[in-house]
C-alpha positions as YAML, in Angstrom:
chain: A
units: angstrom
residues:
- id: 1
  name: MET
  ca: [8.43, 11.54, 10.20]
- id: 2
  name: ASP
  ca: [5.97, 9.34, 12.07]
- id: 3
  name: VAL
  ca: [3.68, 7.68, 9.55]
- id: 4
  name: VAL
  ca: [0.87, 5.29, 10.46]
- id: 5
  name: VAL
  ca: [-0.36, 2.77, 7.89]
- id: 6
  name: ALA
  ca: [-3.75, 1.10, 8.27]
- id: 7
  name: GLY
  ca: [-3.96, -1.86, 5.91]
- id: 8
  name: GLN
  ca: [-3.28, -5.49, 5.13]
- id: 9
  name: LEU
  ca: [-0.55, -7.74, 6.45]
- id: 10
  name: ALA
  ca: [-0.13, -11.10, 4.75]
- id: 11
  name: ARG
  ca: [2.34, -13.73, 3.68]
- id: 12
  name: ASP
  ca: [3.32, -13.20, 0.04]
- id: 13
  name: LEU
  ca: [4.21, -16.27, -2.01]
- id: 14
  name: VAL
  ca: [5.52, -15.43, -5.50]
- id: 15
  name: LEU
  ca: [6.02, -18.15, -8.11]
- id: 16
  name: LEU
  ca: [7.75, -17.21, -11.38]
- id: 17
  name: VAL
  ca: [6.84, -19.44, -14.32]
- id: 18
  name: ASP
  ca: [7.59, -19.26, -18.02]
- id: 19
  name: GLU
  ca: [3.88, -19.51, -18.76]
- id: 20
  name: VAL
  ca: [0.85, -20.00, -16.53]
- id: 21
  name: PRO
  ca: [-0.44, -23.51, -17.27]
- id: 22
  name: GLU
  ca: [-3.89, -24.24, -18.62]
- id: 23
  name: ALA
  ca: [-6.46, -26.04, -16.49]
- id: 24
  name: GLY
  ca: [-5.57, -29.68, -15.97]
- id: 25
  name: THR
  ca: [-1.86, -29.15, -16.64]
- id: 26
  name: SER
  ca: [1.16, -28.19, -14.56]
- id: 27
  name: ALA
  ca: [4.28, -26.03, -14.83]
- id: 28
  name: ASP
  ca: [7.55, -25.74, -12.97]
- id: 29
  name: ALA
  ca: [8.31, -22.52, -11.11]
- id: 30
  name: ARG
  ca: [11.71, -21.01, -11.94]
- id: 31
  name: LEU
  ca: [11.70, -18.90, -8.79]
- id: 32
  name: ARG
  ca: [9.93, -18.98, -5.45]
- id: 33
  name: ARG
  ca: [9.90, -16.08, -2.98]
- id: 34
  name: GLU
  ca: [8.10, -15.98, 0.36]
- id: 35
  name: MET
  ca: [8.05, -12.68, 2.22]
- id: 36
  name: LEU
  ca: [6.22, -10.16, 4.33]
- id: 37
  name: GLY
  ca: [3.46, -8.68, 2.20]
- id: 38
  name: GLY
  ca: [0.05, -7.14, 1.93]
- id: 39
  name: LYS
  ca: [-0.53, -3.52, 0.91]
- id: 40
  name: GLY
  ca: [-0.19, -2.17, 4.43]
- id: 41
  name: ALA
  ca: [3.05, -3.99, 5.18]
- id: 42
  name: ASN
  ca: [4.54, -3.18, 1.77]
- id: 43
  name: GLN
  ca: [3.91, 0.53, 2.27]
- id: 44
  name: ALA
  ca: [5.34, 0.39, 5.78]
- id: 45
  name: VAL
  ca: [8.51, -1.27, 4.44]
- id: 46
  name: ALA
  ca: [8.83, 1.43, 1.78]
- id: 47
  name: LEU
  ca: [8.36, 4.18, 4.36]
- id: 48
  name: ALA
  ca: [11.10, 2.74, 6.57]
- id: 49
  name: GLN
  ca: [13.46, 2.51, 3.59]
- id: 50
  name: LEU
  ca: [12.74, 6.16, 2.80]
- id: 51
  name: GLY
  ca: [13.67, 7.28, 6.29]
- id: 52
  name: ALA
  ca: [10.25, 7.55, 7.95]
- id: 53
  name: ARG
  ca: [9.20, 5.85, 11.19]
- id: 54
  name: PRO
  ca: [6.27, 3.63, 10.19]
- id: 55
  name: VAL
  ca: [3.63, 2.21, 12.51]
- id: 56
  name: LEU
  ca: [1.50, -0.60, 11.07]
- id: 57
  name: ILE
  ca: [-2.12, -1.18, 12.04]
- id: 58
  name: ALA
  ca: [-3.11, -4.57, 10.68]
- id: 59
  name: VAL
  ca: [-4.36, -8.04, 11.65]
- id: 60
  name: ARG
  ca: [-2.53, -11.36, 11.82]
- id: 61
  name: GLY
  ca: [-3.48, -14.84, 12.92]
- id: 62
  name: ASP
  ca: [-2.13, -16.60, 15.98]
- id: 63
  name: ASP
  ca: [-0.13, -19.04, 13.84]
- id: 64
  name: ARG
  ca: [3.55, -19.51, 13.14]
- id: 65
  name: VAL
  ca: [3.30, -17.56, 9.89]
- id: 66
  name: GLY
  ca: [1.99, -14.54, 11.76]
- id: 67
  name: GLU
  ca: [4.87, -14.71, 14.23]
- id: 68
  name: GLU
  ca: [7.41, -14.92, 11.39]
- id: 69
  name: LEU
  ca: [5.89, -11.93, 9.59]
- id: 70
  name: ILE
  ca: [5.93, -9.83, 12.74]
- id: 71
  name: ALA
  ca: [9.59, -10.69, 13.29]
- id: 72
  name: GLN
  ca: [10.37, -9.67, 9.70]
- id: 73
  name: ALA
  ca: [8.47, -6.40, 10.07]
- id: 74
  name: GLU
  ca: [10.45, -5.57, 13.18]
- id: 75
  name: ARG
  ca: [13.70, -6.25, 11.33]
- id: 76
  name: ASP
  ca: [12.45, -3.87, 8.65]
- id: 77
  name: GLY
  ca: [12.09, -1.11, 11.22]
- id: 78
  name: ILE
  ca: [8.29, -1.18, 11.50]
- id: 79
  name: ASP
  ca: [6.48, -0.57, 14.79]
- id: 80
  name: VAL
  ca: [4.06, -3.51, 15.04]
- id: 81
  name: GLY
  ca: [2.62, -2.67, 18.45]
- id: 82
  name: TYR
  ca: [-0.82, -2.14, 16.92]
- id: 83
  name: VAL
  ca: [-0.97, -5.31, 14.83]
- id: 84
  name: ALA
  ca: [-3.91, -7.25, 16.26]
- id: 85
  name: CYS
  ca: [-3.60, -11.02, 16.77]
- id: 86
  name: ARG
  ca: [-6.79, -13.02, 16.15]
- id: 87
  name: GLU
  ca: [-7.03, -16.29, 18.05]
- id: 88
  name: GLY
  ca: [-7.82, -19.36, 15.99]
- id: 89
  name: VAL
  ca: [-7.33, -17.51, 12.70]
- id: 90
  name: ALA
  ca: [-4.81, -18.16, 9.92]
- id: 91
  name: THR
  ca: [-2.71, -15.19, 8.82]
- id: 92
  name: GLY
  ca: [-3.64, -13.83, 5.39]
- id: 93
  name: LEU
  ca: [-2.01, -15.37, 2.32]
- id: 94
  name: ILE
  ca: [-1.47, -13.89, -1.15]
- id: 95
  name: VAL
  ca: [-0.14, -16.16, -3.92]
- id: 96
  name: GLU
  ca: [1.14, -14.51, -7.09]
- id: 97
  name: ALA
  ca: [1.74, -16.49, -10.26]
- id: 98
  name: LEU
  ca: [4.05, -14.33, -12.39]
- id: 99
  name: ASP
  ca: [4.80, -15.25, -16.00]
- id: 100
  name: ALA
  ca: [7.91, -14.40, -18.00]
- id: 101
  name: GLY
  ca: [6.16, -11.46, -19.65]
- id: 102
  name: GLY
  ca: [5.36, -9.77, -16.36]
- id: 103
  name: GLY
  ca: [1.73, -10.82, -16.31]
- id: 104
  name: TRP
  ca: [0.50, -11.65, -12.82]
- id: 105
  name: ARG
  ca: [-2.42, -13.52, -11.33]
- id: 106
  name: TYR
  ca: [-3.38, -13.43, -7.68]
- id: 107
  name: LEU
  ca: [-4.90, -16.07, -5.47]
- id: 108
  name: GLN
  ca: [-5.55, -14.71, -2.02]
- id: 109
  name: HIS
  ca: [-7.02, -15.88, 1.26]
- id: 110
  name: LEU
  ca: [-7.98, -12.72, 3.15]
- id: 111
  name: PRO
  ca: [-11.15, -13.59, 5.04]
- id: 112
  name: GLU
  ca: [-13.07, -11.11, 7.15]
- id: 113
  name: GLU
  ca: [-11.20, -12.22, 10.27]
- id: 114
  name: VAL
  ca: [-7.92, -10.72, 9.01]
- id: 115
  name: LEU
  ca: [-9.44, -7.37, 8.04]
- id: 116
  name: LEU
  ca: [-9.40, -4.33, 10.29]
- id: 117
  name: THR
  ca: [-12.36, -3.41, 12.47]
- id: 118
  name: GLU
  ca: [-13.29, -0.12, 14.10]
- id: 119
  name: ALA
  ca: [-12.16, -1.62, 17.42]
- id: 120
  name: ASP
  ca: [-8.69, -2.26, 15.97]
- id: 121
  name: ILE
  ca: [-8.51, 1.36, 14.85]
- id: 122
  name: ASP
  ca: [-9.79, 2.67, 18.18]
- id: 123
  name: ALA
  ca: [-7.02, 0.77, 19.95]
- id: 124
  name: ALA
  ca: [-4.46, 2.59, 17.78]
- id: 125
  name: ALA
  ca: [-6.00, 6.04, 18.25]
- id: 126
  name: PRO
  ca: [-2.99, 7.43, 20.19]
- id: 127
  name: ALA
  ca: [-0.63, 6.61, 17.31]
- id: 128
  name: LEU
  ca: [-3.02, 7.95, 14.69]
- id: 129
  name: ARG
  ca: [-3.51, 11.24, 16.52]
- id: 130
  name: ALA
  ca: [0.26, 11.67, 16.97]
- id: 131
  name: ALA
  ca: [1.24, 10.86, 13.37]
- id: 132
  name: ASP
  ca: [2.64, 13.24, 10.79]
- id: 133
  name: ALA
  ca: [0.80, 11.24, 8.12]
- id: 134
  name: VAL
  ca: [-1.81, 8.49, 8.04]
- id: 135
  name: LEU
  ca: [-2.03, 6.12, 5.06]
- id: 136
  name: VAL
  ca: [-5.35, 4.29, 4.71]
- id: 137
  name: GLN
  ca: [-5.79, 1.33, 2.34]
- id: 138
  name: LEU
  ca: [-9.37, 1.33, 1.10]
- id: 139
  name: GLN
  ca: [-9.36, -2.43, 0.60]
- id: 140
  name: GLN
  ca: [-10.15, -2.54, 4.30]
- id: 141
  name: PRO
  ca: [-13.78, -2.24, 5.49]
- id: 142
  name: GLY
  ca: [-15.25, 1.24, 5.11]
- id: 143
  name: PRO
  ca: [-15.97, 1.87, 8.82]
- id: 144
  name: ALA
  ca: [-12.37, 1.04, 9.79]
- id: 145
  name: ALA
  ca: [-10.96, 3.19, 6.99]
- id: 146
  name: LEU
  ca: [-13.16, 6.11, 8.01]
- id: 147
  name: ALA
  ca: [-12.14, 5.80, 11.67]
- id: 148
  name: ALA
  ca: [-8.44, 5.81, 10.75]
- id: 149
  name: ALA
  ca: [-8.84, 8.90, 8.58]
- id: 150
  name: ARG
  ca: [-10.85, 10.65, 11.27]
- id: 151
  name: TYR
  ca: [-8.27, 10.05, 13.99]
- id: 152
  name: GLY
  ca: [-5.54, 11.24, 11.64]
- id: 153
  name: ARG
  ca: [-7.43, 14.42, 10.87]
- id: 154
  name: GLU
  ca: [-8.02, 15.06, 14.58]
- id: 155
  name: GLY
  ca: [-4.26, 15.05, 15.13]
- id: 156
  name: GLY
  ca: [-3.49, 17.24, 12.13]
- id: 157
  name: ALA
  ca: [-1.86, 14.48, 10.08]
- id: 158
  name: LEU
  ca: [-1.55, 14.38, 6.31]
- id: 159
  name: VAL
  ca: [-4.35, 11.92, 5.45]
- id: 160
  name: VAL
  ca: [-3.63, 9.75, 2.40]
- id: 161
  name: LEU
  ca: [-6.28, 7.43, 0.93]
- id: 162
  name: ASP
  ca: [-5.27, 4.61, -1.40]
- id: 163
  name: GLY
  ca: [-7.74, 2.81, -3.63]
- id: 164
  name: GLU
  ca: [-11.45, 2.74, -4.38]
- id: 165
  name: LEU
  ca: [-13.65, 4.76, -2.07]
- id: 166
  name: PRO
  ca: [-16.44, 2.72, -0.43]
- id: 167
  name: ALA
  ca: [-19.85, 4.06, -1.43]
- id: 168
  name: ARG
  ca: [-21.27, 4.47, 2.06]
- id: 169
  name: GLU
  ca: [-18.26, 6.36, 3.45]
- id: 170
  name: ARG
  ca: [-17.24, 8.07, 0.20]
- id: 171
  name: ASP
  ca: [-18.15, 11.69, 0.93]
- id: 172
  name: ARG
  ca: [-16.93, 11.61, 4.53]
- id: 173
  name: LEU
  ca: [-13.59, 10.12, 3.48]
- id: 174
  name: ILE
  ca: [-13.09, 12.73, 0.76]
- id: 175
  name: ALA
  ca: [-13.77, 15.48, 3.29]
- id: 176
  name: LEU
  ca: [-11.01, 14.09, 5.52]
- id: 177
  name: ALA
  ca: [-8.43, 13.46, 2.79]
- id: 178
  name: ASP
  ca: [-5.40, 15.51, 1.82]
- id: 179
  name: VAL
  ca: [-4.25, 13.02, -0.83]
- id: 180
  name: ILE
  ca: [-6.02, 10.32, -2.84]
- id: 181
  name: ARG
  ca: [-4.16, 7.78, -4.96]
- id: 182
  name: ALA
  ca: [-6.27, 6.01, -7.55]
- id: 183
  name: ASP
  ca: [-6.16, 4.17, -10.86]
- id: 184
  name: GLU
  ca: [-8.11, 5.44, -13.86]
- id: 185
  name: LYS
  ca: [-11.30, 3.56, -12.96]
- id: 186
  name: GLU
  ca: [-11.18, 4.73, -9.35]
- id: 187
  name: ALA
  ca: [-10.46, 8.29, -10.43]
- id: 188
  name: ALA
  ca: [-13.43, 8.28, -12.81]
- id: 189
  name: ALA
  ca: [-15.67, 7.29, -9.90]
- id: 190
  name: LEU
  ca: [-14.31, 10.26, -7.93]
- id: 191
  name: GLY
  ca: [-15.58, 12.77, -10.46]
- id: 192
  name: ASN
  ca: [-14.57, 16.42, -10.15]
- id: 193
  name: VAL
  ca: [-13.48, 16.34, -6.53]
- id: 194
  name: GLU
  ca: [-11.94, 19.57, -5.26]
- id: 195
  name: GLY
  ca: [-9.59, 19.83, -2.33]
- id: 196
  name: PRO
  ca: [-7.31, 16.82, -2.02]
- id: 197
  name: LEU
  ca: [-4.26, 16.22, -4.19]
- id: 198
  name: ILE
  ca: [-5.08, 13.31, -6.48]
- id: 199
  name: MET
  ca: [-2.52, 11.05, -8.15]
- id: 200
  name: ILE
  ca: [-3.95, 8.92, -10.94]
- id: 201
  name: ALA
  ca: [-2.13, 5.88, -12.33]
- id: 202
  name: LYS
  ca: [-2.37, 5.47, -16.11]
- id: 203
  name: SER
  ca: [-0.85, 2.93, -18.48]
- id: 204
  name: ASP
  ca: [1.88, 5.33, -19.64]
- id: 205
  name: GLY
  ca: [2.44, 7.40, -16.51]
- id: 206
  name: ASN
  ca: [0.74, 9.23, -13.68]
- id: 207
  name: VAL
  ca: [-1.28, 12.42, -13.45]
- id: 208
  name: VAL
  ca: [-0.89, 14.63, -10.40]
- id: 209
  name: ARG
  ca: [-3.87, 16.94, -9.92]
- id: 210
  name: TRP
  ca: [-4.14, 19.57, -7.21]
- id: 211
  name: LYS
  ca: [-6.06, 22.76, -6.63]
- id: 212
  name: GLY
  ca: [-4.82, 25.08, -9.32]
- id: 213
  name: GLY
  ca: [-2.78, 22.65, -11.39]
- id: 214
  name: GLU
  ca: [-2.23, 19.31, -13.12]
- id: 215
  name: GLU
  ca: [0.92, 17.57, -14.37]
- id: 216
  name: PHE
  ca: [1.51, 14.37, -16.33]
- id: 217
  name: ILE
  ca: [4.58, 12.42, -15.16]
- id: 218
  name: PRO
  ca: [5.72, 9.63, -17.53]
- id: 219
  name: LEU
  ca: [6.91, 6.27, -16.30]
- id: 220
  name: THR
  ca: [10.60, 5.69, -15.79]
- id: 221
  name: ASP
  ca: [12.51, 3.50, -18.26]
- id: 222
  name: GLU
  ca: [13.38, 0.64, -15.90]
- id: 223
  name: LYS
  ca: [12.80, -2.85, -17.24]
- id: 224
  name: VAL
  ca: [9.52, -4.15, -15.85]
- id: 225
  name: VAL
  ca: [9.61, -7.60, -14.26]
- id: 226
  name: ASP
  ca: [6.58, -7.29, -11.97]
- id: 227
  name: THR
  ca: [4.30, -4.28, -11.41]
- id: 228
  name: THR
  ca: [2.81, -5.73, -8.23]
- id: 229
  name: GLY
  ca: [4.38, -3.41, -5.67]
- id: 230
  name: ALA
  ca: [4.64, -0.27, -7.77]
- id: 231
  name: GLY
  ca: [1.55, 1.37, -6.35]
- id: 232
  name: ASP
  ca: [2.57, 0.78, -2.76]
- id: 233
  name: ALA
  ca: [6.05, 2.22, -3.32]
- id: 234
  name: LEU
  ca: [4.51, 5.17, -5.14]
- id: 235
  name: THR
  ca: [2.06, 5.94, -2.31]
- id: 236
  name: ALA
  ca: [4.77, 5.74, 0.34]
- id: 237
  name: ALA
  ca: [7.17, 7.97, -1.61]
- id: 238
  name: LEU
  ca: [4.45, 10.48, -2.44]
- id: 239
  name: THR
  ca: [3.70, 10.77, 1.27]
- id: 240
  name: VAL
  ca: [7.36, 11.19, 2.22]
- id: 241
  name: GLY
  ca: [7.89, 13.76, -0.51]
- id: 242
  name: LEU
  ca: [4.96, 15.87, 0.65]
- id: 243
  name: LEU
  ca: [6.03, 15.63, 4.29]
- id: 244
  name: ARG
  ca: [9.48, 16.87, 3.28]
- id: 245
  name: GLY
  ca: [7.97, 19.94, 1.70]
- id: 246
  name: MET
  ca: [8.18, 18.97, -1.96]
- id: 247
  name: SER
  ca: [5.80, 20.59, -4.43]
- id: 248
  name: PRO
  ca: [3.02, 18.41, -5.88]
- id: 249
  name: ILE
  ca: [5.09, 17.96, -9.04]
- id: 250
  name: GLY
  ca: [8.29, 17.20, -7.12]
- id: 251
  name: ALA
  ca: [6.56, 14.70, -4.84]
- id: 252
  name: GLY
  ca: [4.88, 13.12, -7.85]
- id: 253
  name: ARG
  ca: [8.18, 12.65, -9.65]
- id: 254
  name: PHE
  ca: [9.76, 11.21, -6.52]
- id: 255
  name: ALA
  ca: [6.82, 8.81, -6.22]
- id: 256
  name: VAL
  ca: [7.08, 7.68, -9.85]
- id: 257
  name: ALA
  ca: [10.81, 7.08, -9.39]
- id: 258
  name: ALA
  ca: [10.05, 4.88, -6.37]
- id: 259
  name: ALA
  ca: [7.56, 2.87, -8.40]
- id: 260
  name: GLY
  ca: [10.17, 2.46, -11.13]
- id: 261
  name: ALA
  ca: [12.69, 1.20, -8.60]
- id: 262
  name: THR
  ca: [10.22, -1.49, -7.50]
- id: 263
  name: VAL
  ca: [9.12, -3.07, -10.78]
- id: 264
  name: GLY
  ca: [12.52, -4.61, -11.58]
- id: 265
  name: HIS
  ca: [12.15, -7.66, -9.33]
- id: 266
  name: PRO
  ca: [9.46, -10.28, -8.63]
- id: 267
  name: GLY
  ca: [7.06, -9.58, -5.77]
- id: 268
  name: GLY
  ca: [5.72, -6.46, -4.15]
- id: 269
  name: ARG
  ca: [8.46, -5.83, -1.62]
- id: 270
  name: PRO
  ca: [10.08, -2.43, -2.30]
- id: 271
  name: ASP
  ca: [13.83, -1.77, -2.39]
- id: 272
  name: LEU
  ca: [14.18, 2.00, -1.96]
- id: 273
  name: GLY
  ca: [17.25, 2.36, 0.21]
- id: 274
  name: GLU
  ca: [19.07, 4.42, -2.42]
- id: 275
  name: MET
  ca: [16.19, 6.92, -2.41]
- id: 276
  name: SER
  ca: [16.23, 7.58, 1.34]
- id: 277
  name: SER
  ca: [17.63, 11.11, 0.91]
- id: 278
  name: PRO
  ca: [15.53, 12.81, -1.76]
- id: 279
  name: HIS
  ca: [16.53, 16.22, -3.12]
...
């Protein structure tokens, strides 16, 4: 399975504290993790762990951090040939402060220079047209997201959209999509869309809705340490399940299991090696 992911690459810094301090005070971190991150990279890691061949379309800076993240992505089995390097730009940074109760707070530096452009997507057109599936993070600018979905559709790929649809490109993106993953707020903005399979994250589980059916899938019973990467693992597993011919319900359950396998450790990096051969 050749799967192309268009999304964010960044350095993730996770700090685990007993309690997030109030303004003007400090706290000691009990754990510090620095890793490859960003929604695009996290999904690509999950795809590789599930047995797919991921290609990442993203942007990094020309700094040492960017070089280190690319090296890590390659070790993770990700094709980074279409990761653009911006001269004079710092690679994106996401800082997560995670408290003992699993509550998280993000501080992120993701300026426009480390977001995808239409030109970045055009450069990756051969990979997008040849893919079995294309995953598009909608946190990226609308024109770039639309171009990625369009190239995927031209090649006959399964087109998966993740996140809130941009207003200007909304209708065109829906027309290109096979799958949309959304939270409750994002799903409400979708309205009664017909056509794509929609997976909606709720507080107590996920709803899979497709033409002719709907199924509620409860959360797994794993202890939750950090929910940060659950959505990325879910989207990757949902894609792999559908590519392997699972039914909407079967792919949805596989996706929820992947999310459950991710929430047991700090940070968004998935750990799905034991799920690489779904049944």
